[in-house]
């Protein structure tokens, strides 16, 4: 009986650890998730991108996780943005819906996402039902610093960018998340002129139209 109790305690510890990790912008949560985001261009080419990579590594104490992504965007009749994110195995692809204002600087984003085992089938269905807007590909290096996801992005046909996602806890206000995002902006030396209003896909679409 003592041995069984011991293994039960170990299982409970593992479950708690998993729940703690999932709380960082938990993709499995049923309620709308919230974060405060900042997205910015990185001028100066590869050299400046590498310099800011160094800051991210120093802050997080990690080398960063490389994530290769291909996002297919679809029409979203009721507003917001809907995308299917292809990820390389063993990661599972994701269907993501999010809604955030197109303003420069920190902005509140509400989103939901689910993992997808057959993304090609889902893409076909969404193309037939909603219609596709286009595709965006990028290489992302992910760093975790306290409650913030730091994304260092190389976007195909667009350039170098970075993004903060301050994952709000249930009791936190958007203003608290904004303060964290603004402090990180100062740490990385983001200039107001480099802040983006819309998404990478918006910028890619505008570049294609020009």
PDB file of C-alpha atoms in Angstrom:
ATOM      1  CA  UNK A   1       0.000   0.000   0.000  1.00  0.00           C
ATOM      2  CA  UNK A   2       2.842   2.384   0.794  1.00  0.00           C
ATOM      3  CA  UNK A   3       4.394   1.691  -2.602  1.00  0.00           C
ATOM      4  CA  UNK A   4       1.076   2.380  -4.363  1.00  0.00           C
ATOM      5  CA  UNK A   5       0.708   5.638  -2.445  1.00  0.00           C
ATOM      6  CA  UNK A   6       4.234   6.622  -3.483  1.00  0.00           C
ATOM      7  CA  UNK A   7       3.469   6.121  -7.186  1.00  0.00           C
ATOM      8  CA  UNK A   8       0.217   8.055  -6.831  1.00  0.00           C
ATOM      9  CA  UNK A   9       2.154  10.988  -5.394  1.00  0.00           C
ATOM     10  CA  UNK A  10       4.655  10.838  -8.275  1.00  0.00           C
ATOM     11  CA  UNK A  11       1.791  10.859 -10.810  1.00  0.00           C
ATOM     12  CA  UNK A  12       0.225  13.904  -9.113  1.00  0.00           C
ATOM     13  CA  UNK A  13       3.539  15.769  -9.248  1.00  0.00           C
ATOM     14  CA  UNK A  14       3.833  15.017 -12.985  1.00  0.00           C
ATOM     15  CA  UNK A  15       0.304  16.258 -13.624  1.00  0.00           C
ATOM     16  CA  UNK A  16       0.982  19.481 -11.712  1.00  0.00           C
ATOM     17  CA  UNK A  17       4.210  20.058 -13.661  1.00  0.00           C
ATOM     18  CA  UNK A  18       2.364  19.557 -16.953  1.00  0.00           C
ATOM     19  CA  UNK A  19      -0.330  22.020 -15.904  1.00  0.00           C
ATOM     20  CA  UNK A  20       2.283  24.622 -14.967  1.00  0.00           C
ATOM     21  CA  UNK A  21       3.934  24.319 -18.396  1.00  0.00           C
ATOM     22  CA  UNK A  22       0.583  24.520 -20.187  1.00  0.00           C
ATOM     23  CA  UNK A  23      -0.321  27.746 -18.398  1.00  0.00           C
ATOM     24  CA  UNK A  24       2.075  29.631 -20.708  1.00  0.00           C
ATOM     25  CA  UNK A  25      -0.593  30.570 -23.270  1.00  0.00           C
ATOM     26  CA  UNK A  26      -2.294  27.197 -22.785  1.00  0.00           C
ATOM     27  CA  UNK A  27      -3.493  25.828 -26.166  1.00  0.00           C
ATOM     28  CA  UNK A  28      -5.774  23.295 -24.456  1.00  0.00           C
ATOM     29  CA  UNK A  29      -7.804  25.764 -22.406  1.00  0.00           C
ATOM     30  CA  UNK A  30     -11.500  26.108 -23.225  1.00  0.00           C
ATOM     31  CA  UNK A  31     -11.882  29.808 -22.353  1.00  0.00           C
ATOM     32  CA  UNK A  32     -10.541  32.583 -24.569  1.00  0.00           C
ATOM     33  CA  UNK A  33      -6.844  33.034 -23.922  1.00  0.00           C
ATOM     34  CA  UNK A  34      -5.409  36.544 -23.593  1.00  0.00           C
ATOM     35  CA  UNK A  35      -2.054  38.082 -24.194  1.00  0.00           C
ATOM     36  CA  UNK A  36      -0.625  41.521 -24.781  1.00  0.00           C
ATOM     37  CA  UNK A  37       1.404  41.659 -27.983  1.00  0.00           C
ATOM     38  CA  UNK A  38       4.021  43.857 -29.538  1.00  0.00           C
ATOM     39  CA  UNK A  39       5.245  43.200 -33.059  1.00  0.00           C
ATOM     40  CA  UNK A  40       8.103  45.161 -34.637  1.00  0.00           C
ATOM     41  CA  UNK A  41      10.296  45.241 -37.691  1.00  0.00           C
ATOM     42  CA  UNK A  42      14.034  44.802 -37.194  1.00  0.00           C
ATOM     43  CA  UNK A  43      15.948  47.246 -39.390  1.00  0.00           C
ATOM     44  CA  UNK A  44      19.630  46.765 -40.101  1.00  0.00           C
ATOM     45  CA  UNK A  45      19.501  43.325 -41.687  1.00  0.00           C
ATOM     46  CA  UNK A  46      21.089  40.160 -40.350  1.00  0.00           C
ATOM     47  CA  UNK A  47      23.576  41.936 -38.071  1.00  0.00           C
ATOM     48  CA  UNK A  48      20.879  43.681 -36.045  1.00  0.00           C
ATOM     49  CA  UNK A  49      18.770  40.521 -35.983  1.00  0.00           C
ATOM     50  CA  UNK A  50      21.717  38.586 -34.523  1.00  0.00           C
ATOM     51  CA  UNK A  51      22.359  41.315 -31.952  1.00  0.00           C
ATOM     52  CA  UNK A  52      18.811  41.078 -30.672  1.00  0.00           C
ATOM     53  CA  UNK A  53      19.024  37.310 -30.713  1.00  0.00           C
ATOM     54  CA  UNK A  54      21.888  37.725 -28.274  1.00  0.00           C
ATOM     55  CA  UNK A  55      19.705  39.826 -25.965  1.00  0.00           C
ATOM     56  CA  UNK A  56      16.973  37.178 -26.056  1.00  0.00           C
ATOM     57  CA  UNK A  57      19.465  34.431 -25.213  1.00  0.00           C
ATOM     58  CA  UNK A  58      20.878  36.444 -22.326  1.00  0.00           C
ATOM     59  CA  UNK A  59      17.443  37.244 -20.883  1.00  0.00           C
ATOM     60  CA  UNK A  60      16.084  33.721 -21.160  1.00  0.00           C
ATOM     61  CA  UNK A  61      19.261  31.837 -20.396  1.00  0.00           C
ATOM     62  CA  UNK A  62      18.512  29.552 -23.348  1.00  0.00           C
ATOM     63  CA  UNK A  63      19.696  29.067 -26.923  1.00  0.00           C
ATOM     64  CA  UNK A  64      16.125  29.305 -28.226  1.00  0.00           C
ATOM     65  CA  UNK A  65      13.863  26.797 -29.959  1.00  0.00           C
ATOM     66  CA  UNK A  66      13.718  26.880 -33.762  1.00  0.00           C
ATOM     67  CA  UNK A  67      10.174  26.502 -35.114  1.00  0.00           C
ATOM     68  CA  UNK A  68       9.561  26.309 -38.865  1.00  0.00           C
ATOM     69  CA  UNK A  69       6.016  27.438 -39.667  1.00  0.00           C
ATOM     70  CA  UNK A  70       3.763  27.758 -42.682  1.00  0.00           C
ATOM     71  CA  UNK A  71       0.491  29.595 -42.047  1.00  0.00           C
ATOM     72  CA  UNK A  72      -2.478  29.365 -44.392  1.00  0.00           C
ATOM     73  CA  UNK A  73      -4.947  32.219 -43.816  1.00  0.00           C
ATOM     74  CA  UNK A  74      -8.674  31.898 -44.485  1.00  0.00           C
ATOM     75  CA  UNK A  75     -11.608  34.266 -44.716  1.00  0.00           C
ATOM     76  CA  UNK A  76     -13.200  34.884 -41.336  1.00  0.00           C
ATOM     77  CA  UNK A  77     -16.723  36.253 -41.974  1.00  0.00           C
ATOM     78  CA  UNK A  78     -17.324  37.429 -38.405  1.00  0.00           C
ATOM     79  CA  UNK A  79     -14.018  39.263 -38.052  1.00  0.00           C
ATOM     80  CA  UNK A  80     -10.701  38.365 -36.512  1.00  0.00           C
ATOM     81  CA  UNK A  81      -8.178  36.119 -38.247  1.00  0.00           C
ATOM     82  CA  UNK A  82      -8.283  32.390 -38.929  1.00  0.00           C
ATOM     83  CA  UNK A  83      -5.176  30.436 -39.875  1.00  0.00           C
ATOM     84  CA  UNK A  84      -3.964  26.868 -40.144  1.00  0.00           C
ATOM     85  CA  UNK A  85      -0.391  26.571 -38.920  1.00  0.00           C
ATOM     86  CA  UNK A  86       1.688  23.734 -40.347  1.00  0.00           C
ATOM     87  CA  UNK A  87       4.484  22.647 -38.004  1.00  0.00           C
ATOM     88  CA  UNK A  88       7.249  20.145 -38.595  1.00  0.00           C
ATOM     89  CA  UNK A  89       6.967  16.708 -36.954  1.00  0.00           C
ATOM     90  CA  UNK A  90       6.936  15.671 -34.183  1.00  0.00           C
ATOM     91  CA  UNK A  91       5.015  18.868 -33.389  1.00  0.00           C
ATOM     92  CA  UNK A  92       1.321  18.846 -34.291  1.00  0.00           C
ATOM     93  CA  UNK A  93      -0.139  21.496 -36.569  1.00  0.00           C
ATOM     94  CA  UNK A  94      -2.643  24.016 -35.172  1.00  0.00           C
ATOM     95  CA  UNK A  95      -5.822  25.792 -36.147  1.00  0.00           C
ATOM     96  CA  UNK A  96      -5.763  29.291 -34.653  1.00  0.00           C
ATOM     97  CA  UNK A  97      -8.420  31.993 -34.406  1.00  0.00           C
ATOM     98  CA  UNK A  98      -7.430  35.346 -32.936  1.00  0.00           C
ATOM     99  CA  UNK A  99      -8.811  38.839 -32.686  1.00  0.00           C
ATOM    100  CA  UNK A 100      -6.760  41.928 -31.917  1.00  0.00           C
ATOM    101  CA  UNK A 101      -6.906  45.593 -32.920  1.00  0.00           C
ATOM    102  CA  UNK A 102      -4.650  46.868 -35.698  1.00  0.00           C
ATOM    103  CA  UNK A 103      -2.811  49.493 -33.667  1.00  0.00           C
ATOM    104  CA  UNK A 104       0.880  50.147 -33.115  1.00  0.00           C
ATOM    105  CA  UNK A 105       2.385  49.261 -29.765  1.00  0.00           C
ATOM    106  CA  UNK A 106       1.008  46.895 -27.096  1.00  0.00           C
ATOM    107  CA  UNK A 107      -2.411  45.442 -27.924  1.00  0.00           C
ATOM    108  CA  UNK A 108      -4.689  42.894 -26.290  1.00  0.00           C
ATOM    109  CA  UNK A 109      -5.170  39.698 -28.301  1.00  0.00           C
ATOM    110  CA  UNK A 110      -7.871  37.123 -27.602  1.00  0.00           C
ATOM    111  CA  UNK A 111      -7.414  33.751 -29.200  1.00  0.00           C
ATOM    112  CA  UNK A 112      -8.228  30.061 -29.251  1.00  0.00           C
ATOM    113  CA  UNK A 113      -6.306  27.235 -30.860  1.00  0.00           C
ATOM    114  CA  UNK A 114      -6.457  23.472 -31.234  1.00  0.00           C
ATOM    115  CA  UNK A 115      -3.920  20.906 -32.374  1.00  0.00           C
ATOM    116  CA  UNK A 116      -4.609  19.194 -35.690  1.00  0.00           C
ATOM    117  CA  UNK A 117      -3.541  15.707 -36.796  1.00  0.00           C
ATOM    118  CA  UNK A 118      -4.616  15.950 -40.463  1.00  0.00           C
ATOM    119  CA  UNK A 119      -3.869  19.553 -41.483  1.00  0.00           C
ATOM    120  CA  UNK A 120      -4.010  18.884 -45.234  1.00  0.00           C
ATOM    121  CA  UNK A 121      -7.569  17.563 -44.951  1.00  0.00           C
ATOM    122  CA  UNK A 122      -8.609  20.480 -42.773  1.00  0.00           C
ATOM    123  CA  UNK A 123      -7.011  22.939 -45.189  1.00  0.00           C
ATOM    124  CA  UNK A 124      -9.021  21.455 -48.061  1.00  0.00           C
ATOM    125  CA  UNK A 125     -12.246  21.762 -46.061  1.00  0.00           C
ATOM    126  CA  UNK A 126     -11.560  25.354 -45.045  1.00  0.00           C
ATOM    127  CA  UNK A 127     -10.629  26.326 -48.599  1.00  0.00           C
ATOM    128  CA  UNK A 128     -13.948  24.913 -49.765  1.00  0.00           C
ATOM    129  CA  UNK A 129     -16.037  26.465 -46.980  1.00  0.00           C
ATOM    130  CA  UNK A 130     -14.305  29.782 -46.192  1.00  0.00           C
ATOM    131  CA  UNK A 131     -11.908  30.457 -49.029  1.00  0.00           C
ATOM    132  CA  UNK A 132      -8.168  30.978 -48.586  1.00  0.00           C
ATOM    133  CA  UNK A 133      -6.441  34.366 -48.481  1.00  0.00           C
ATOM    134  CA  UNK A 134      -2.841  33.260 -48.848  1.00  0.00           C
ATOM    135  CA  UNK A 135       0.195  31.641 -47.247  1.00  0.00           C
ATOM    136  CA  UNK A 136       2.983  32.984 -45.027  1.00  0.00           C
ATOM    137  CA  UNK A 137       6.162  31.063 -44.176  1.00  0.00           C
ATOM    138  CA  UNK A 138       8.655  31.886 -41.458  1.00  0.00           C
ATOM    139  CA  UNK A 139      11.454  30.570 -39.280  1.00  0.00           C
ATOM    140  CA  UNK A 140      10.873  31.445 -35.650  1.00  0.00           C
ATOM    141  CA  UNK A 141      13.237  31.247 -32.732  1.00  0.00           C
ATOM    142  CA  UNK A 142      11.270  31.053 -29.499  1.00  0.00           C
ATOM    143  CA  UNK A 143      12.502  32.217 -26.097  1.00  0.00           C
ATOM    144  CA  UNK A 144      10.591  32.171 -22.804  1.00  0.00           C
ATOM    145  CA  UNK A 145      11.299  34.983 -20.365  1.00  0.00           C
ATOM    146  CA  UNK A 146       9.156  34.896 -17.214  1.00  0.00           C
ATOM    147  CA  UNK A 147       5.574  35.100 -18.566  1.00  0.00           C
ATOM    148  CA  UNK A 148       6.534  36.341 -22.022  1.00  0.00           C
ATOM    149  CA  UNK A 149       7.142  34.466 -25.263  1.00  0.00           C
ATOM    150  CA  UNK A 150       9.801  36.243 -27.302  1.00  0.00           C
ATOM    151  CA  UNK A 151       9.667  35.451 -31.023  1.00  0.00           C
ATOM    152  CA  UNK A 152      12.581  36.251 -33.309  1.00  0.00           C
ATOM    153  CA  UNK A 153      11.215  35.793 -36.807  1.00  0.00           C
ATOM    154  CA  UNK A 154      12.636  35.526 -40.317  1.00  0.00           C
ATOM    155  CA  UNK A 155       9.613  35.910 -42.592  1.00  0.00           C
ATOM    156  CA  UNK A 156       9.926  34.705 -46.163  1.00  0.00           C
ATOM    157  CA  UNK A 157       9.771  37.537 -48.719  1.00  0.00           C
ATOM    158  CA  UNK A 158       9.388  40.105 -45.931  1.00  0.00           C
ATOM    159  CA  UNK A 159      12.437  40.312 -43.661  1.00  0.00           C
ATOM    160  CA  UNK A 160      13.361  40.218 -39.968  1.00  0.00           C
ATOM    161  CA  UNK A 161      10.913  40.862 -37.132  1.00  0.00           C
ATOM    162  CA  UNK A 162      10.385  40.280 -33.451  1.00  0.00           C
ATOM    163  CA  UNK A 163       7.320  39.830 -31.301  1.00  0.00           C
ATOM    164  CA  UNK A 164       6.446  39.720 -27.610  1.00  0.00           C
ATOM    165  CA  UNK A 165       3.466  37.765 -26.300  1.00  0.00           C
ATOM    166  CA  UNK A 166       2.903  38.574 -22.640  1.00  0.00           C
ATOM    167  CA  UNK A 167       0.662  35.715 -21.497  1.00  0.00           C
ATOM    168  CA  UNK A 168      -1.794  37.204 -19.029  1.00  0.00           C
ATOM    169  CA  UNK A 169      -2.801  35.298 -15.941  1.00  0.00           C
ATOM    170  CA  UNK A 170      -6.553  35.334 -15.168  1.00  0.00           C
ATOM    171  CA  UNK A 171      -6.151  37.991 -12.484  1.00  0.00           C
ATOM    172  CA  UNK A 172      -3.947  40.299 -14.553  1.00  0.00           C
ATOM    173  CA  UNK A 173      -5.194  43.354 -16.429  1.00  0.00           C
ATOM    174  CA  UNK A 174      -4.175  44.315 -19.973  1.00  0.00           C
ATOM    175  CA  UNK A 175      -2.448  47.355 -18.479  1.00  0.00           C
ATOM    176  CA  UNK A 176      -0.152  45.105 -16.463  1.00  0.00           C
ATOM    177  CA  UNK A 177       0.740  43.165 -19.592  1.00  0.00           C
ATOM    178  CA  UNK A 178       1.311  46.409 -21.464  1.00  0.00           C
ATOM    179  CA  UNK A 179       3.817  47.553 -18.834  1.00  0.00           C
ATOM    180  CA  UNK A 180       5.787  44.316 -19.238  1.00  0.00           C
ATOM    181  CA  UNK A 181       5.767  44.613 -23.038  1.00  0.00           C
ATOM    182  CA  UNK A 182       6.906  48.229 -22.955  1.00  0.00           C
ATOM    183  CA  UNK A 183       9.774  47.399 -20.599  1.00  0.00           C
ATOM    184  CA  UNK A 184      10.938  44.641 -22.942  1.00  0.00           C
ATOM    185  CA  UNK A 185      10.705  47.047 -25.868  1.00  0.00           C
ATOM    186  CA  UNK A 186      13.170  49.314 -24.088  1.00  0.00           C
ATOM    187  CA  UNK A 187      15.461  46.383 -23.315  1.00  0.00           C
ATOM    188  CA  UNK A 188      15.599  45.391 -26.996  1.00  0.00           C
ATOM    189  CA  UNK A 189      15.795  48.975 -28.251  1.00  0.00           C
ATOM    190  CA  UNK A 190      12.639  48.890 -30.352  1.00  0.00           C
ATOM    191  CA  UNK A 191      11.984  52.280 -31.923  1.00  0.00           C
ATOM    192  CA  UNK A 192       8.382  53.578 -32.149  1.00  0.00           C
ATOM    193  CA  UNK A 193       8.749  53.860 -35.937  1.00  0.00           C
ATOM    194  CA  UNK A 194       9.380  50.103 -36.174  1.00  0.00           C
ATOM    195  CA  UNK A 195       6.179  49.036 -34.390  1.00  0.00           C
ATOM    196  CA  UNK A 196       3.695  47.185 -36.599  1.00  0.00           C
ATOM    197  CA  UNK A 197      -0.048  47.749 -36.602  1.00  0.00           C
ATOM    198  CA  UNK A 198      -1.229  44.614 -38.382  1.00  0.00           C
ATOM    199  CA  UNK A 199      -0.005  41.082 -38.930  1.00  0.00           C
ATOM    200  CA  UNK A 200       2.904  39.733 -40.971  1.00  0.00           C
ATOM    201  CA  UNK A 201       0.352  38.513 -43.498  1.00  0.00           C
ATOM    202  CA  UNK A 202      -1.082  42.028 -43.830  1.00  0.00           C
ATOM    203  CA  UNK A 203       2.410  43.384 -44.509  1.00  0.00           C
ATOM    204  CA  UNK A 204       3.125  40.607 -47.023  1.00  0.00           C
ATOM    205  CA  UNK A 205      -0.142  41.315 -48.847  1.00  0.00           C
ATOM    206  CA  UNK A 206       0.627  45.048 -49.039  1.00  0.00           C
ATOM    207  CA  UNK A 207       4.132  44.340 -50.310  1.00  0.00           C
ATOM    208  CA  UNK A 208       2.672  42.137 -53.041  1.00  0.00           C
ATOM    209  CA  UNK A 209       0.221  44.831 -54.065  1.00  0.00           C
ATOM    210  CA  UNK A 210       2.849  47.571 -54.309  1.00  0.00           C
TER     211      UNK A 210
END
